[in-house]
PDB file of C-alpha atoms and ligand atoms in Angstrom:
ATOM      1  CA  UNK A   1       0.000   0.000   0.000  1.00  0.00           C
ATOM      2  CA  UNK A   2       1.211   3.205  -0.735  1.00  0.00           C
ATOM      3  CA  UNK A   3       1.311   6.341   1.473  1.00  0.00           C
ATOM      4  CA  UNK A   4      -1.832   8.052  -0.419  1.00  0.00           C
ATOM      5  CA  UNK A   5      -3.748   5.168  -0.134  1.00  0.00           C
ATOM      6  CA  UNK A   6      -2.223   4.029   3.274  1.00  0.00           C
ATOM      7  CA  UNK A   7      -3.510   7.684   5.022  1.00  0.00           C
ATOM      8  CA  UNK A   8      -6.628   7.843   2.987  1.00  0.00           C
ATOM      9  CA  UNK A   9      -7.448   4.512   4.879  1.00  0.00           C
ATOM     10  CA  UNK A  10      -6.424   5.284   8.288  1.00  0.00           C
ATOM     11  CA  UNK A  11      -8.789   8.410   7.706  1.00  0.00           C
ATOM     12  CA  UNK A  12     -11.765   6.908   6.555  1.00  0.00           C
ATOM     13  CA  UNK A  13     -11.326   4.442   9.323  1.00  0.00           C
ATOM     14  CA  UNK A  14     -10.989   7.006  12.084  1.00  0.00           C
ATOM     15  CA  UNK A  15     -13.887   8.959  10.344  1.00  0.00           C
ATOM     16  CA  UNK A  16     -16.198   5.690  10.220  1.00  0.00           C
ATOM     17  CA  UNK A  17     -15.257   4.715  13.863  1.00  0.00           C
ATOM     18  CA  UNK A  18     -16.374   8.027  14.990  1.00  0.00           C
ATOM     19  CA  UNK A  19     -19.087   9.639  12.352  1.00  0.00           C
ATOM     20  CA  UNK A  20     -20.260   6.589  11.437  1.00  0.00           C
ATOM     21  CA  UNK A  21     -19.807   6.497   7.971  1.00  0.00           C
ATOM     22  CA  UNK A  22     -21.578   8.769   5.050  1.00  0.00           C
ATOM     23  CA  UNK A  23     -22.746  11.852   6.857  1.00  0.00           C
ATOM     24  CA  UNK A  24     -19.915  12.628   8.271  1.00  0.00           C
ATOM     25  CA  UNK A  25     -17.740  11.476   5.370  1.00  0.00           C
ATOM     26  CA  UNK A  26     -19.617  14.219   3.685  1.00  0.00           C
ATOM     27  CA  UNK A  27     -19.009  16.722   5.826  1.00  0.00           C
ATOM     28  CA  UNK A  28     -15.208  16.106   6.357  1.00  0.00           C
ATOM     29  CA  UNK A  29     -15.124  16.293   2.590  1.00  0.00           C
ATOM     30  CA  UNK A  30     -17.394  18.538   1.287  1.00  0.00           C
ATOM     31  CA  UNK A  31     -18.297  21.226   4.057  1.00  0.00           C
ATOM     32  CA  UNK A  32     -15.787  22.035   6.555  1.00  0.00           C
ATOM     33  CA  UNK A  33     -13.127  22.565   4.127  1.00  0.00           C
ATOM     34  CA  UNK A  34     -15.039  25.468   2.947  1.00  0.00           C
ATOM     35  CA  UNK A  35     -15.471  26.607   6.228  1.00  0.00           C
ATOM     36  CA  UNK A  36     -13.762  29.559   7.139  1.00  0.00           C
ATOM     37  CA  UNK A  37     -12.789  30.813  11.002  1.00  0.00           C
ATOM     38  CA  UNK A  38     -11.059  33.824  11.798  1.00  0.00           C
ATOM     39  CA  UNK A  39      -8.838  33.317  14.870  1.00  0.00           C
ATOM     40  CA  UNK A  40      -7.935  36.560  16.693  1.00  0.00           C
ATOM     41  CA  UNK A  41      -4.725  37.165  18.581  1.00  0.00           C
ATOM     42  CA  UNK A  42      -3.016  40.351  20.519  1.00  0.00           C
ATOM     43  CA  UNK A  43       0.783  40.278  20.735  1.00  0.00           C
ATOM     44  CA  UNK A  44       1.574  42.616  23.575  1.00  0.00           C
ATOM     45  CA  UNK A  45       5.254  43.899  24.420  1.00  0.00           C
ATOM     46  CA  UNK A  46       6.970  46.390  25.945  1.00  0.00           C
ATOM     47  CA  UNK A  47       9.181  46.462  23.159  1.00  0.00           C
ATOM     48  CA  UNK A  48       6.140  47.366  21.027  1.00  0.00           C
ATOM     49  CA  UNK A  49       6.453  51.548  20.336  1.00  0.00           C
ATOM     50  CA  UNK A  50       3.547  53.305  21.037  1.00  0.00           C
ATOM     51  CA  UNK A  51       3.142  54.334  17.458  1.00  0.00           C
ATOM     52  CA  UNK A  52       2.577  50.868  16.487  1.00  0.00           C
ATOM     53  CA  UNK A  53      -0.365  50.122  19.112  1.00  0.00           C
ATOM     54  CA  UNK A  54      -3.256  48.610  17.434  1.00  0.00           C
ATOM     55  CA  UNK A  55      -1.343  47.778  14.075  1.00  0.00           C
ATOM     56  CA  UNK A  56      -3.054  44.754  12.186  1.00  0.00           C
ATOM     57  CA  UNK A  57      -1.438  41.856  11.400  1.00  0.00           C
ATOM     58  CA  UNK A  58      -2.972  39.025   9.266  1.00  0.00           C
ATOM     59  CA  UNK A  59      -1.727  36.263   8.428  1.00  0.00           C
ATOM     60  CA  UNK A  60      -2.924  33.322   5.977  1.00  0.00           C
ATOM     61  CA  UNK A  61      -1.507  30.023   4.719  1.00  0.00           C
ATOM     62  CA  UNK A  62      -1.344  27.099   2.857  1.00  0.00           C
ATOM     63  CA  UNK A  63      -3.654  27.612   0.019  1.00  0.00           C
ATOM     64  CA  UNK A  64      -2.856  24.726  -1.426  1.00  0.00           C
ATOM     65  CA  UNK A  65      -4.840  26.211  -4.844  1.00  0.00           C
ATOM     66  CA  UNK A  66      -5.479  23.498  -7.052  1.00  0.00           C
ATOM     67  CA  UNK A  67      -6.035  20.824  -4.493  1.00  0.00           C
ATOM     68  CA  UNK A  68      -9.771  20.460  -3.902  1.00  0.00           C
ATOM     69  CA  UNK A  69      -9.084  24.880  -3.474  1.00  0.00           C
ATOM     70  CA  UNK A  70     -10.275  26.962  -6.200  1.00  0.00           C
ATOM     71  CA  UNK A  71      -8.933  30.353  -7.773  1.00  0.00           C
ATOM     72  CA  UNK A  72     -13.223  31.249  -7.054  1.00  0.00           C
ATOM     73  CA  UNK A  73     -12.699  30.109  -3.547  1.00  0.00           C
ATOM     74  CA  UNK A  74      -8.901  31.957  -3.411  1.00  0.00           C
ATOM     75  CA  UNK A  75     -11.035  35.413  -4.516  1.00  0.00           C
ATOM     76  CA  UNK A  76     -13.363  35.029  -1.706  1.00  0.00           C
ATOM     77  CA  UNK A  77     -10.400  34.520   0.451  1.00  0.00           C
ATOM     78  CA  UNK A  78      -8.917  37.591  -0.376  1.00  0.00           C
ATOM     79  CA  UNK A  79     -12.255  39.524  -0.030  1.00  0.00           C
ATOM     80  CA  UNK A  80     -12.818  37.938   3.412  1.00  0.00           C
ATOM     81  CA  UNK A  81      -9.161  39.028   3.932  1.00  0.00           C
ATOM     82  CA  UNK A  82      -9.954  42.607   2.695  1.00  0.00           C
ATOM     83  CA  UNK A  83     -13.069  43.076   4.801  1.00  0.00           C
ATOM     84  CA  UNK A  84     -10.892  42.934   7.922  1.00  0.00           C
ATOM     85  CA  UNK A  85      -8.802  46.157   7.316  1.00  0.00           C
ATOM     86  CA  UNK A  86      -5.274  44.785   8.455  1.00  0.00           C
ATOM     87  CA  UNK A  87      -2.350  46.982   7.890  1.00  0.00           C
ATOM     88  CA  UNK A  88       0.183  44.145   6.846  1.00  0.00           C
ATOM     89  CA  UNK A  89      -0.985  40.932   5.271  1.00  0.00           C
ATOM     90  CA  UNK A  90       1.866  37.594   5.593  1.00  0.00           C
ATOM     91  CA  UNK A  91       1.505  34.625   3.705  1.00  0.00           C
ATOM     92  CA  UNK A  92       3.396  31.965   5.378  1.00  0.00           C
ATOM     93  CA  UNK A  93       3.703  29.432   2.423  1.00  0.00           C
ATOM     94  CA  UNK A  94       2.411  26.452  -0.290  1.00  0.00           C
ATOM     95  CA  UNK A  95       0.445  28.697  -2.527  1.00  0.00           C
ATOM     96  CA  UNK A  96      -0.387  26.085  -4.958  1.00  0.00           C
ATOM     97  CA  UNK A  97      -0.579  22.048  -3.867  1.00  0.00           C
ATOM     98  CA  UNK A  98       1.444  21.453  -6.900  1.00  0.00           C
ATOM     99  CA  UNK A  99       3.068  23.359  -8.950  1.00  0.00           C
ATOM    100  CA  UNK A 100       4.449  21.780 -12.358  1.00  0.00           C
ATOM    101  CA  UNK A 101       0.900  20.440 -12.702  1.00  0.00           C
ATOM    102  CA  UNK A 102      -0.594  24.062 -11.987  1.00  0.00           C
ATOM    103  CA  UNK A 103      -2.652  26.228 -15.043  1.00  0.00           C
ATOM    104  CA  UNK A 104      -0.439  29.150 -14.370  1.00  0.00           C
ATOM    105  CA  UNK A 105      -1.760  32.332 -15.992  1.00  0.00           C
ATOM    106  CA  UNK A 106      -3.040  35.785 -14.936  1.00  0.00           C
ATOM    107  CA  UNK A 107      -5.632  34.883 -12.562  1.00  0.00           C
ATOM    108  CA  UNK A 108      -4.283  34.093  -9.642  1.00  0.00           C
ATOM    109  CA  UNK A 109      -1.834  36.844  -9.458  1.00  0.00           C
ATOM    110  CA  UNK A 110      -4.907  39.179 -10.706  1.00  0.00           C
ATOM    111  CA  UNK A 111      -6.285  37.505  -7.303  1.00  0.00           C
ATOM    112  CA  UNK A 112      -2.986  38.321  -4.847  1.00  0.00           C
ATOM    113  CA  UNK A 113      -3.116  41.857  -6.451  1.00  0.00           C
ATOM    114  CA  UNK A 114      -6.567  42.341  -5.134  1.00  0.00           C
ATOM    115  CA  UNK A 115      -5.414  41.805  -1.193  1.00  0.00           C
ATOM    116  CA  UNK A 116      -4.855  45.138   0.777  1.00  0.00           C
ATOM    117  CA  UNK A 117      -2.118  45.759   3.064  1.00  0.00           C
ATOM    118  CA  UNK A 118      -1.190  48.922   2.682  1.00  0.00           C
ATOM    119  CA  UNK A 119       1.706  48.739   5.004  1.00  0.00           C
ATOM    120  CA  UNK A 120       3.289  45.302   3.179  1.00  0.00           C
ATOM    121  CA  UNK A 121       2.713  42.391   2.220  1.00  0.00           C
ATOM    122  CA  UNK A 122       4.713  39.565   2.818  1.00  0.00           C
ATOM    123  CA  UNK A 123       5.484  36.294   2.488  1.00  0.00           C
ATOM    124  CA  UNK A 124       7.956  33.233   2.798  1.00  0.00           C
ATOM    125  CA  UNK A 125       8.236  29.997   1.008  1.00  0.00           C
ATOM    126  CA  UNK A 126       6.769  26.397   2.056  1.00  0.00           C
ATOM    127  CA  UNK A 127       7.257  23.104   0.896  1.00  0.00           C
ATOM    128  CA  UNK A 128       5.108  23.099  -1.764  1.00  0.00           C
ATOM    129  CA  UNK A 129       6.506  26.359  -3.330  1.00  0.00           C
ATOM    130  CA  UNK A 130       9.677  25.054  -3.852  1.00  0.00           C
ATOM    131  CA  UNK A 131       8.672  21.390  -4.424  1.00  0.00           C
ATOM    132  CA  UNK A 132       7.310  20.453  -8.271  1.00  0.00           C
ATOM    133  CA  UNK A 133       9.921  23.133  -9.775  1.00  0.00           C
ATOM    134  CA  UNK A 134       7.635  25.832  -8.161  1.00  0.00           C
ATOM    135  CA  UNK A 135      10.475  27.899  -7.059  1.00  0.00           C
ATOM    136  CA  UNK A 136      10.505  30.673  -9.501  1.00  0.00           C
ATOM    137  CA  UNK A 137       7.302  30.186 -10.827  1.00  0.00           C
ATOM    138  CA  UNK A 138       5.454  30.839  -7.435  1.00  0.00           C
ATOM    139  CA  UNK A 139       7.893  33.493  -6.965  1.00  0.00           C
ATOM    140  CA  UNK A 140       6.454  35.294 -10.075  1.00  0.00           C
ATOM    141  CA  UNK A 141       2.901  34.777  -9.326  1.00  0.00           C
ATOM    142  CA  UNK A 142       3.780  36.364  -5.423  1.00  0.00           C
ATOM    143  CA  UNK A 143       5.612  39.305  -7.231  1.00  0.00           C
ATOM    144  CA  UNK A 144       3.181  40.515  -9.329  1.00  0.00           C
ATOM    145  CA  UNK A 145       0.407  40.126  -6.635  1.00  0.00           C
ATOM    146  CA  UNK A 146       2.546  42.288  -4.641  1.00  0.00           C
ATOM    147  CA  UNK A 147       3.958  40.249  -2.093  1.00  0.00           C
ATOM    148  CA  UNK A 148       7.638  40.660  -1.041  1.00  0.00           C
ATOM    149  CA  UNK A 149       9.542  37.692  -0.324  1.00  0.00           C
ATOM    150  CA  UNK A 150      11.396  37.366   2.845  1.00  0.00           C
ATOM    151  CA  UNK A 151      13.994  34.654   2.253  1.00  0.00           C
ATOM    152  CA  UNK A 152      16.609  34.547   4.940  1.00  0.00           C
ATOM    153  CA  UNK A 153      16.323  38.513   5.111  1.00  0.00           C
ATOM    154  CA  UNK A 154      13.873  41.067   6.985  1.00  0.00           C
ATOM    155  CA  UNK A 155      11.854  44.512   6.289  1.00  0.00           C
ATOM    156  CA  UNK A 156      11.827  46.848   9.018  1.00  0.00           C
ATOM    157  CA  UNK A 157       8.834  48.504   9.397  1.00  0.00           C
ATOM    158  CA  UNK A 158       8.919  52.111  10.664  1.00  0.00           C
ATOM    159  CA  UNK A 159       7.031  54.912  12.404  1.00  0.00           C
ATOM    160  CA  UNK A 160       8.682  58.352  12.674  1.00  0.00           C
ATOM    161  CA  UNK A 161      11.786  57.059  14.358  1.00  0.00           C
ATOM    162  CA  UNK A 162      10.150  53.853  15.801  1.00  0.00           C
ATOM    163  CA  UNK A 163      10.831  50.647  13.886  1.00  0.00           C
ATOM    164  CA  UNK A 164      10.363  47.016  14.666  1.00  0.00           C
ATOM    165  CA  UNK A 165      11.495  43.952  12.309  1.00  0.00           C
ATOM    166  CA  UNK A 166       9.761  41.177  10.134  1.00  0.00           C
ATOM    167  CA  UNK A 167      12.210  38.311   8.934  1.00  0.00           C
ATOM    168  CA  UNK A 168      11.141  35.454   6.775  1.00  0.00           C
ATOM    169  CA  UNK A 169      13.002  32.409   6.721  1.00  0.00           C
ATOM    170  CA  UNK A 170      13.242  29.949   3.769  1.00  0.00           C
ATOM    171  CA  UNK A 171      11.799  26.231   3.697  1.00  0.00           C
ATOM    172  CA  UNK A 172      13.585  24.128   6.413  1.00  0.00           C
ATOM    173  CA  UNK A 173      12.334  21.451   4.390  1.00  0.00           C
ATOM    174  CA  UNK A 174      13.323  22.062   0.407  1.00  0.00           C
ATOM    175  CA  UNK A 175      15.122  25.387   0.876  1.00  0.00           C
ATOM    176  CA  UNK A 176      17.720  26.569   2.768  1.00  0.00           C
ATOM    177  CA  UNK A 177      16.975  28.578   6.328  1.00  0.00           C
ATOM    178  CA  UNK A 178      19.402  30.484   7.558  1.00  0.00           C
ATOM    179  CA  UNK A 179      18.320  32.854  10.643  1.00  0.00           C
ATOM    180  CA  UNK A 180      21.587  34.500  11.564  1.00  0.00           C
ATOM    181  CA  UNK A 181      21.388  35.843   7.748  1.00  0.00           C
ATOM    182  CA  UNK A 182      18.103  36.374   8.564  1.00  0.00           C
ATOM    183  CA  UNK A 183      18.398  38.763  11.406  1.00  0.00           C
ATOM    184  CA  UNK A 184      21.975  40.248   9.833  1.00  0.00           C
ATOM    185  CA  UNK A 185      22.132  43.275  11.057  1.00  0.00           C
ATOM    186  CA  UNK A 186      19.150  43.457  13.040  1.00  0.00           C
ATOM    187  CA  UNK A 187      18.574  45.180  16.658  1.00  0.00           C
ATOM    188  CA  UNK A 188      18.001  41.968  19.106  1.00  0.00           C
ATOM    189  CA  UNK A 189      16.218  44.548  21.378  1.00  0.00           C
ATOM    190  CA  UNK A 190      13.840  45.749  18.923  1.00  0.00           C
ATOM    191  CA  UNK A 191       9.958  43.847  18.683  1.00  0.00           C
ATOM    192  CA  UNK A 192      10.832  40.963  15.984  1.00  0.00           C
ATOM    193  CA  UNK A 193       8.898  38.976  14.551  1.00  0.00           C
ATOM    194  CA  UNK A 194       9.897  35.941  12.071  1.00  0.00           C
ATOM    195  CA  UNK A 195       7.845  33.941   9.338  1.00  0.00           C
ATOM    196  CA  UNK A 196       8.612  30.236   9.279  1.00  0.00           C
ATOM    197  CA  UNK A 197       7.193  27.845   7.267  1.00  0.00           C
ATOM    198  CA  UNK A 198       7.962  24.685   9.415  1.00  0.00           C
ATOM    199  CA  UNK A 199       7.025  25.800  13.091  1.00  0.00           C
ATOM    200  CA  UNK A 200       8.790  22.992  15.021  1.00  0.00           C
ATOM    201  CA  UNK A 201      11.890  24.673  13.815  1.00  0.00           C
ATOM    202  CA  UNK A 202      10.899  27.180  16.422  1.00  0.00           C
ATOM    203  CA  UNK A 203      12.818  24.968  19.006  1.00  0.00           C
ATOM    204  CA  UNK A 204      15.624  26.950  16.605  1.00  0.00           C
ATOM    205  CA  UNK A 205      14.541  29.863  16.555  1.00  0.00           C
ATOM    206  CA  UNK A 206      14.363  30.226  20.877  1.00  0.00           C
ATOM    207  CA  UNK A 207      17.808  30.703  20.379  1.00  0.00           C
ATOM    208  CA  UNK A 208      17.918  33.737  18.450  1.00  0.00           C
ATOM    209  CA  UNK A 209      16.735  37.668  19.440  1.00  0.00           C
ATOM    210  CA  UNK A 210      13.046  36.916  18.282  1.00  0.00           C
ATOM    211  CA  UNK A 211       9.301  37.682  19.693  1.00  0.00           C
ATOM    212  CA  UNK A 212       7.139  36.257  17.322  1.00  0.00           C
ATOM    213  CA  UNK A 213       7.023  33.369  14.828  1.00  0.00           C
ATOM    214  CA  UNK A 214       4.083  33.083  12.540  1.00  0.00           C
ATOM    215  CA  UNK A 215       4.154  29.392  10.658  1.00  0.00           C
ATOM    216  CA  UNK A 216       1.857  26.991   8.862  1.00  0.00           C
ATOM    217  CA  UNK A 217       2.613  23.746   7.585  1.00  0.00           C
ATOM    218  CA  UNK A 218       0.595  21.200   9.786  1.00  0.00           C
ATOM    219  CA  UNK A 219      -3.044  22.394   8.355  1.00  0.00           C
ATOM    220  CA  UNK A 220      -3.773  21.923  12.316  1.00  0.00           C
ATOM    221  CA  UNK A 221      -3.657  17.254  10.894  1.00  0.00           C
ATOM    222  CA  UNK A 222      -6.814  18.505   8.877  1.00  0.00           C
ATOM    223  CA  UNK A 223      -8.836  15.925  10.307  1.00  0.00           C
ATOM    224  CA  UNK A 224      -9.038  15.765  14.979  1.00  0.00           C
ATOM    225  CA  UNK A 225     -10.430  13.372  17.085  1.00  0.00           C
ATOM    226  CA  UNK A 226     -12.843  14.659  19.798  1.00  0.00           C
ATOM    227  CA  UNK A 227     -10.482  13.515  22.703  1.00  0.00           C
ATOM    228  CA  UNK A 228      -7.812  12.509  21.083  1.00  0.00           C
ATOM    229  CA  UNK A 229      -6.956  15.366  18.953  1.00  0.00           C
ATOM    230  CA  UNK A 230      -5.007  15.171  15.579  1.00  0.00           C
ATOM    231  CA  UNK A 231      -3.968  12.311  13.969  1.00  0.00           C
ATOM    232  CA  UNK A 232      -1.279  12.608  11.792  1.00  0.00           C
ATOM    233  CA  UNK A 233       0.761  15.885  10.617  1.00  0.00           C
ATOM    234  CA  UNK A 234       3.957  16.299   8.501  1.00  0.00           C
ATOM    235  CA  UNK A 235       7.245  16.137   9.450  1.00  0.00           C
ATOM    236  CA  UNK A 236       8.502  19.632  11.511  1.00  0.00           C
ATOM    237  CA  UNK A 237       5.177  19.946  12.330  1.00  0.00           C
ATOM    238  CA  UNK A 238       4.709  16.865  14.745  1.00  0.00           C
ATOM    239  CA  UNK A 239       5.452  18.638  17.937  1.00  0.00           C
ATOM    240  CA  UNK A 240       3.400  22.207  17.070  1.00  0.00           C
ATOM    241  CA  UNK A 241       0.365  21.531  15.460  1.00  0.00           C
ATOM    242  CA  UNK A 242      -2.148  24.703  16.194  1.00  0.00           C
ATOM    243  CA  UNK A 243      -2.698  27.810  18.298  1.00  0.00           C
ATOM    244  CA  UNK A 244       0.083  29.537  20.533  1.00  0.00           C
ATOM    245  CA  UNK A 245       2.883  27.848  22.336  1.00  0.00           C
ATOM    246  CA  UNK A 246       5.081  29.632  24.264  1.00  0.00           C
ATOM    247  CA  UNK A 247       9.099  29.009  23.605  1.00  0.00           C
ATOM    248  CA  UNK A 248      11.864  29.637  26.022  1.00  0.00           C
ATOM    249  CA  UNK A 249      11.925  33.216  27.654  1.00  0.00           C
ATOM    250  CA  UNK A 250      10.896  35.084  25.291  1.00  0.00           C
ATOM    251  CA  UNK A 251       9.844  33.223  21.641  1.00  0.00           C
ATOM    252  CA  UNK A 252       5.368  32.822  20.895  1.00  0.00           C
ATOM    253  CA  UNK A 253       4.916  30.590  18.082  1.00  0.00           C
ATOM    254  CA  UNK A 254       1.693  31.142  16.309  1.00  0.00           C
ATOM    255  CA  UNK A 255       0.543  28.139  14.213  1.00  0.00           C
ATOM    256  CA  UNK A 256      -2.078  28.374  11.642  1.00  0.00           C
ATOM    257  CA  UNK A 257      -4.140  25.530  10.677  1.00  0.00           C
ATOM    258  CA  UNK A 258      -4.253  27.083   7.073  1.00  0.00           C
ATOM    259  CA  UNK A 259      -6.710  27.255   4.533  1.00  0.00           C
ATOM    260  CA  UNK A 260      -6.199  24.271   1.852  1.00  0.00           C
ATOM    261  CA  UNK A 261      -6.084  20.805   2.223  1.00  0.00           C
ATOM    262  CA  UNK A 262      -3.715  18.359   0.882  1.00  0.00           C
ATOM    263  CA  UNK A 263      -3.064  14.915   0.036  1.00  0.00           C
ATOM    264  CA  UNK A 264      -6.422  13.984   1.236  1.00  0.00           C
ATOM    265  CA  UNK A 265      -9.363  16.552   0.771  1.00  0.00           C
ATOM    266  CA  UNK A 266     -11.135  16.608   4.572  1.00  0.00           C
ATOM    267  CA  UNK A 267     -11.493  18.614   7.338  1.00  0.00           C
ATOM    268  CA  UNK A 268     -12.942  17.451  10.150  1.00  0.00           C
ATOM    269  CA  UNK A 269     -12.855  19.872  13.442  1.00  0.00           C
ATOM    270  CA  UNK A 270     -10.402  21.434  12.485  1.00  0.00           C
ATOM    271  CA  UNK A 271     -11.865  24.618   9.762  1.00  0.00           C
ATOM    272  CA  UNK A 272      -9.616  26.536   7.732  1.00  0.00           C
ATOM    273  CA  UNK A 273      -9.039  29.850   9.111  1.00  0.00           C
ATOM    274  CA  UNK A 274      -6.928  33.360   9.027  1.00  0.00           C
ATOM    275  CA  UNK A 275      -5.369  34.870  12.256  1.00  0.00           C
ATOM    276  CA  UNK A 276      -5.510  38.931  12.943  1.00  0.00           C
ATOM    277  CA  UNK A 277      -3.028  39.873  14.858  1.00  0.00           C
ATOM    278  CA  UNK A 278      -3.225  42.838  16.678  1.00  0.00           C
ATOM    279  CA  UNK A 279       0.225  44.784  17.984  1.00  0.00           C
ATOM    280  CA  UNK A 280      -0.349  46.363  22.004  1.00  0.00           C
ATOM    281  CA  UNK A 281       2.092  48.507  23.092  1.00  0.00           C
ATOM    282  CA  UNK A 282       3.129  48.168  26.602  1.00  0.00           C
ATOM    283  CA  UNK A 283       5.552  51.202  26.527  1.00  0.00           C
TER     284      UNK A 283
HETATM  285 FE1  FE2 B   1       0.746  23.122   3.430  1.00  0.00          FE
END
């Protein structure tokens, strides 16, 4: 048996055992994935300037487009996205499921173009970006929707003389991360914040200068277990699979549970969903 076939199996076990077969089948397949949740979080610091109190954050990931996710269903995204008036907009990786077998054409960047953030947007590459030759392609498509790439470097983002950082780190899984280039340069003492795809490489990143770390990756094991919780996620994300952990003395790890699905097309309790952050200044 292969691994497609292997997982597909354990899931429709797990989701007979517990839903009891087609109803719930249905739903895992054909209803939560649509779903949408929008998770809210405040990052509060002292390190946080005063002029940056209240700034909006949001962040969204794994798209996965082309896997059971539509560019229709990637437009509603990014009006659902709009609607919520953030200031900086992240995309923390795998834009497309698979990208050598992907209809590339003006669409879906017409689609990233349409996402507001007038004070950036960002975003860092997954595993999927760079797997299937996707590297420059995806690049492209992220370029001329606007989106800067953040690949072992940072933006700082200034107010007046206030600034605080945003680093992006490339794939730990297909690229190659580097976080002292990352941070070259840097103030350690100034609010920073770091985009990783993988987010069990935040055990990593405790060691380094850094607040936040938004990541992806683990689509939260798509399908949970009341009780028991997930059952399977990728490797790096097998020891942070959703919400906030706290790292060390002074590292949060945010992980999203994404938007897209992939290698098998459920969702069970565990929706897609977007996180708005929200900056408080403790100065
Ligand atoms: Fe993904």
């Amino acid at each position: 048996m292969n691994r497609r076939s292997f997982l597909k199996k354990m899931a429709a076990s797990v989701l007979a055992l517990f839903g009891v077969g087609g109803g719930t089948y249905y739903y895992a397949r054909e209803i939560e994935p649509g779903m949408l949740k929008l998770h809210k979080e405040t990052l509060t610091s002292d390190k946080i300037p005063k002029s940056f109190d209240g700034l909006k954050i949001l962040q969204f990931s794994d798209t996965h487009v082309g896997f059971h996710y539509s560019l229709e269903q990637l437009d509603q995204l990014s009006a659902e996205i709009n609607s919520h008036d953030p200031d900086i907009v992240l995309f923390t990786g795998d834009l497309v499921d698979e990208p050598d077998q992907f209809e590339w054409d003006q669409r879906i960047k017409n689609v990233l173009k349409k996402i507001h953030g007038p004070e950036g947007k960002f975003w860092i590459y997954g595993n999927h970006d760079h797997g299937g030759y996707g590297t420059e392609i995806v690049r492209e498509a992220m370029d001329a929707g606007g989106f800067k790439l953040l690949q072992n470097n940072h933006a700082i983002l200034t107010k007046g003389d206030d600034s605080i950082t945003l680093a992006g780190v490339d794939d730990v899984m297909l690229g190659r991360p580097d976080l002292s280039k990352a941070l070259e340069g840097t103030d350690p003492d100034a609010f920073t914040m770091v985009m990783i795809h993988e987010p069990d490489y935040a055990d990593k990143a405790k060691q380094y200068p850094i607040d936040v770390q938004f990541s992806g990756h683990s689509h939260g094991g798509q399908v949970q277990i009341p009780l028991v919780g997930h059952i399977y996620t990728p490797a790096y994300a097998e020891k942070y699979v959703e919400g906030n952990y706290r790292i060390g003395d002074r590292l949060q790890l945010y992980v999203s549970r994404g938007i897209g699905t992939t290698r098998l097309p459920y969702r069970f309790l565990c929706a897609p969903e977007i996180t708005l952050f929200q900056l408080q200044s403790k100065q």
